Amino acid sequence: PPMGTHTWLINCGASGAWPATEVSVTITQINECTTSTSPSTFWSYDDYFYCANGGTAWGAVGACTCQCPAGFGGTNCDACATGYSGTPPSCSGEPCQATSTPTDDGTDGNFHCINGGDVGGTTGSCTCTNCDTGYFGENCHNTQHQVGTMTELNNKVSNGDFSDVNTGNSIINMGDIVSLSVRTYRCSDGPCS
């Protein structure tokens, strides 16, 4: 249908039943924002909206905003984002800061390490190093499982430490490390232990 306000007769009754109800409908086209690299289009009076430093305009005309790449922020991506310093277009990640908030993932420079981990890296690339013995992973949250024999390994993998029933891989999780004592273990016929 064409744009603008139009009136249609709509029959809401049984087939062929009259009178029809008159309904006025306005059809409006929603124009999406278009990215401009010219500061003269700072405000979205038309479908162009200024985004600097590789930002992308999105939204509907009259309510355009910029989606900024990592390191940039502000209404038009013309400033360094939180956790970054410098003068655009040269924004550099600042050193990561340790926090006690488990959801801090380093995107803003705040990062959460546990189990003795030391925070390192820069905003957007935070890491945990020097985890306490037996821990590893992005936030020092994974545990290494120490085993001395093949039977102990089987028990860790099969949950045999807590039950006589093999319930599957419920103690060793995906990504966990199992360290065997320095010894050669050879499995021949039958169960290995």
Short mmCIF file of C-alpha atoms in Angstrom, two decimals:
data_model
loop_
_atom_site.label_atom_id
_atom_site.label_comp_id
_atom_site.label_asym_id
_atom_site.label_seq_id
_atom_site.Cartn_x
_atom_site.Cartn_y
_atom_site.Cartn_z
CA PRO A 1 0.00 0.00 0.00
CA PRO A 2 1.10 3.59 -0.55
CA MET A 3 2.50 5.79 2.24
CA GLY A 4 0.21 8.20 4.08
CA THR A 5 -3.22 8.01 5.70
CA HIS A 6 -5.80 5.84 3.91
CA THR A 7 -9.32 4.66 4.68
CA TRP A 8 -10.38 1.08 4.02
CA LEU A 9 -13.68 -0.72 4.53
CA ILE A 10 -13.05 -3.84 6.58
CA ASN A 11 -15.67 -6.58 6.87
CA CYS A 12 -15.26 -8.27 10.26
CA GLY A 13 -18.49 -10.27 10.08
CA ALA A 14 -19.44 -13.45 8.28
CA SER A 15 -18.62 -13.72 4.61
CA GLY A 16 -20.61 -11.14 2.70
CA ALA A 17 -22.16 -9.62 5.84
CA TRP A 18 -22.57 -5.83 5.83
CA PRO A 19 -22.18 -3.15 7.04
CA ALA A 20 -18.41 -3.06 6.93
CA THR A 21 -16.43 -1.12 9.52
CA GLU A 22 -14.55 1.91 8.26
CA VAL A 23 -10.96 1.99 9.50
CA SER A 24 -8.38 4.70 8.96
CA VAL A 25 -4.81 3.44 8.74
CA THR A 26 -1.62 5.49 8.49
CA ILE A 27 1.33 3.77 6.83
CA THR A 28 4.70 5.29 7.68
CA GLN A 29 8.02 4.32 6.22
CA ILE A 30 10.75 4.01 8.84
CA ASN A 31 14.00 5.26 7.43
CA GLU A 32 17.11 3.65 8.81
CA CYS A 33 20.13 5.75 9.69
CA THR A 34 23.04 5.93 7.28
CA THR A 35 26.61 6.46 8.47
CA SER A 36 28.25 9.71 7.45
CA THR A 37 31.93 10.57 7.87
CA SER A 38 31.22 14.29 7.65
CA PRO A 39 30.92 16.19 10.96
CA SER A 40 28.42 18.54 9.28
CA THR A 41 25.82 15.74 9.69
CA PHE A 42 26.31 15.62 13.46
CA TRP A 43 22.57 15.52 14.17
CA SER A 44 20.23 13.16 12.35
CA TYR A 45 17.96 15.65 10.55
CA ASP A 46 17.83 13.28 7.63
CA ASP A 47 18.93 9.67 7.36
CA TYR A 48 22.66 10.56 7.64
CA PHE A 49 24.38 10.51 11.05
CA TYR A 50 28.03 11.30 11.75
CA CYS A 51 30.09 8.49 13.28
CA ALA A 52 33.88 8.87 13.58
CA ASN A 53 36.66 6.29 13.90
CA GLY A 54 34.86 3.47 12.10
CA GLY A 55 31.59 3.80 14.03
CA THR A 56 28.36 2.64 12.39
CA ALA A 57 25.06 4.56 12.50
CA TRP A 58 21.99 2.56 13.46
CA GLY A 59 18.43 3.19 14.52
CA ALA A 60 15.62 5.17 12.87
CA VAL A 61 15.87 8.72 11.54
CA GLY A 62 15.47 11.16 14.40
CA ALA A 63 16.87 8.66 16.90
CA CYS A 64 20.18 7.66 15.29
CA THR A 65 23.11 6.53 17.44
CA CYS A 66 26.59 5.25 16.70
CA GLN A 67 27.81 1.76 17.43
CA CYS A 68 31.49 2.29 18.19
CA PRO A 69 34.40 -0.10 17.61
CA ALA A 70 36.48 -1.25 20.61
CA GLY A 71 38.40 1.60 22.20
CA PHE A 72 36.05 4.39 21.09
CA GLY A 73 33.02 5.94 22.76
CA GLY A 74 30.93 9.08 22.96
CA THR A 75 27.86 10.08 20.97
CA ASN A 76 29.77 9.96 17.68
CA CYS A 77 32.67 7.61 18.58
CA ASP A 78 34.86 10.70 18.77
CA ALA A 79 36.32 10.00 22.22
CA CYS A 80 38.29 7.20 23.87
CA ALA A 81 36.03 4.73 25.67
CA THR A 82 36.23 3.99 29.40
CA GLY A 83 39.42 2.03 30.06
CA TYR A 84 41.22 3.59 27.09
CA SER A 85 43.38 6.70 26.95
CA GLY A 86 44.89 8.92 24.29
CA THR A 87 43.48 11.19 21.63
CA PRO A 88 41.33 9.63 18.90
CA PRO A 89 42.08 8.00 16.60
CA SER A 90 44.94 6.77 18.84
CA CYS A 91 43.13 5.22 21.83
CA SER A 92 45.18 2.65 23.77
CA GLY A 93 43.99 0.20 26.39
CA GLU A 94 44.96 1.11 29.95
CA PRO A 95 46.36 -1.50 32.37
CA CYS A 96 43.63 -3.81 33.69
CA GLN A 97 42.38 -3.29 37.25
CA ALA A 98 41.51 -6.10 39.68
CA THR A 99 37.94 -6.14 40.99
CA SER A 100 35.80 -8.34 43.23
CA THR A 101 32.90 -8.40 40.76
CA PRO A 102 32.68 -11.83 39.06
CA THR A 103 31.05 -10.39 35.92
CA ASP A 104 33.95 -7.99 35.18
CA ASP A 105 35.34 -9.40 31.93
CA GLY A 106 37.97 -6.78 31.06
CA THR A 107 36.06 -5.02 28.27
CA ASP A 108 36.24 -1.78 30.30
CA GLY A 109 39.59 -2.55 31.98
CA ASN A 110 38.08 -4.12 35.12
CA PHE A 111 38.81 -7.83 35.52
CA HIS A 112 38.03 -10.47 38.13
CA CYS A 113 40.66 -13.07 39.15
CA ILE A 114 40.24 -15.63 41.93
CA ASN A 115 42.44 -18.23 43.60
CA GLY A 116 45.46 -15.94 43.90
CA GLY A 117 45.53 -14.79 40.28
CA ASP A 118 47.26 -11.53 39.38
CA VAL A 119 45.51 -9.27 36.88
CA GLY A 120 47.55 -8.32 33.82
CA GLY A 121 47.09 -7.05 30.29
CA THR A 122 45.28 -4.01 28.98
CA THR A 123 41.62 -3.11 28.50
CA GLY A 124 39.97 -5.63 26.20
CA SER A 125 42.82 -8.14 26.68
CA CYS A 126 42.91 -8.72 30.45
CA THR A 127 44.44 -11.90 31.86
CA CYS A 128 45.01 -13.72 35.14
CA THR A 129 48.52 -15.02 35.80
CA ASN A 130 50.29 -16.68 38.74
CA CYS A 131 47.23 -18.64 39.87
CA ASP A 132 47.54 -20.54 43.14
CA THR A 133 48.92 -24.07 42.72
CA GLY A 134 46.26 -26.33 41.26
CA TYR A 135 44.29 -23.55 39.50
CA PHE A 136 44.31 -22.26 35.93
CA GLY A 137 42.03 -20.74 33.32
CA GLU A 138 40.85 -17.30 32.27
CA ASN A 139 40.06 -16.25 35.85
CA CYS A 140 42.07 -18.94 37.72
CA HIS A 141 38.76 -20.71 38.26
CA ASN A 142 39.58 -24.21 36.96
CA THR A 143 41.07 -26.87 39.18
CA GLN A 144 43.73 -29.38 38.22
CA HIS A 145 42.99 -32.92 39.31
CA GLN A 146 46.00 -34.80 40.66
CA VAL A 147 46.00 -38.57 40.23
CA GLY A 148 48.71 -41.14 40.92
CA THR A 149 47.37 -44.28 39.27
CA MET A 150 45.18 -45.30 36.36
CA THR A 151 42.54 -46.40 38.91
CA GLU A 152 42.53 -42.88 40.39
CA LEU A 153 42.24 -41.45 36.86
CA ASN A 154 39.31 -43.77 36.10
CA ASN A 155 37.67 -42.77 39.38
CA LYS A 156 38.02 -39.06 38.58
CA VAL A 157 36.59 -39.47 35.10
CA SER A 158 33.81 -41.87 36.07
CA ASN A 159 32.83 -40.28 39.40
CA GLY A 160 34.05 -43.43 41.14
CA ASP A 161 35.45 -41.33 44.00
CA PHE A 162 31.95 -40.91 45.41
CA SER A 163 30.03 -43.91 44.19
CA ASP A 164 30.48 -47.48 43.05
CA VAL A 165 28.40 -46.64 39.99
CA ASN A 166 30.07 -45.24 36.88
CA THR A 167 28.05 -42.08 36.26
CA GLY A 168 30.23 -40.65 33.52
CA ASN A 169 32.37 -37.56 33.25
CA SER A 170 31.00 -35.52 36.15
CA ILE A 171 34.13 -34.60 38.09
CA ILE A 172 36.49 -33.79 35.25
CA ASN A 173 34.94 -30.97 33.24
CA MET A 174 35.65 -29.90 29.66
CA GLY A 175 38.96 -28.03 29.67
CA ASP A 176 40.18 -29.48 33.01
CA ILE A 177 43.71 -30.86 33.21
CA VAL A 178 44.61 -34.20 34.79
CA SER A 179 48.22 -34.54 35.93
CA LEU A 180 49.54 -38.08 36.24
CA SER A 181 52.44 -38.85 38.53
CA VAL A 182 55.73 -39.21 36.70
CA ARG A 183 55.43 -42.84 35.84
CA THR A 184 54.67 -44.97 32.80
CA TYR A 185 51.24 -46.52 32.73
CA ARG A 186 50.48 -49.23 30.27
CA CYS A 187 47.06 -50.57 29.55
CA SER A 188 46.85 -54.08 28.15
CA ASP A 189 43.86 -56.42 28.01
CA GLY A 190 40.96 -55.82 30.41
CA PRO A 191 40.31 -52.77 32.54
CA CYS A 192 43.28 -50.54 33.11
CA SER A 193 44.22 -49.77 36.70
#
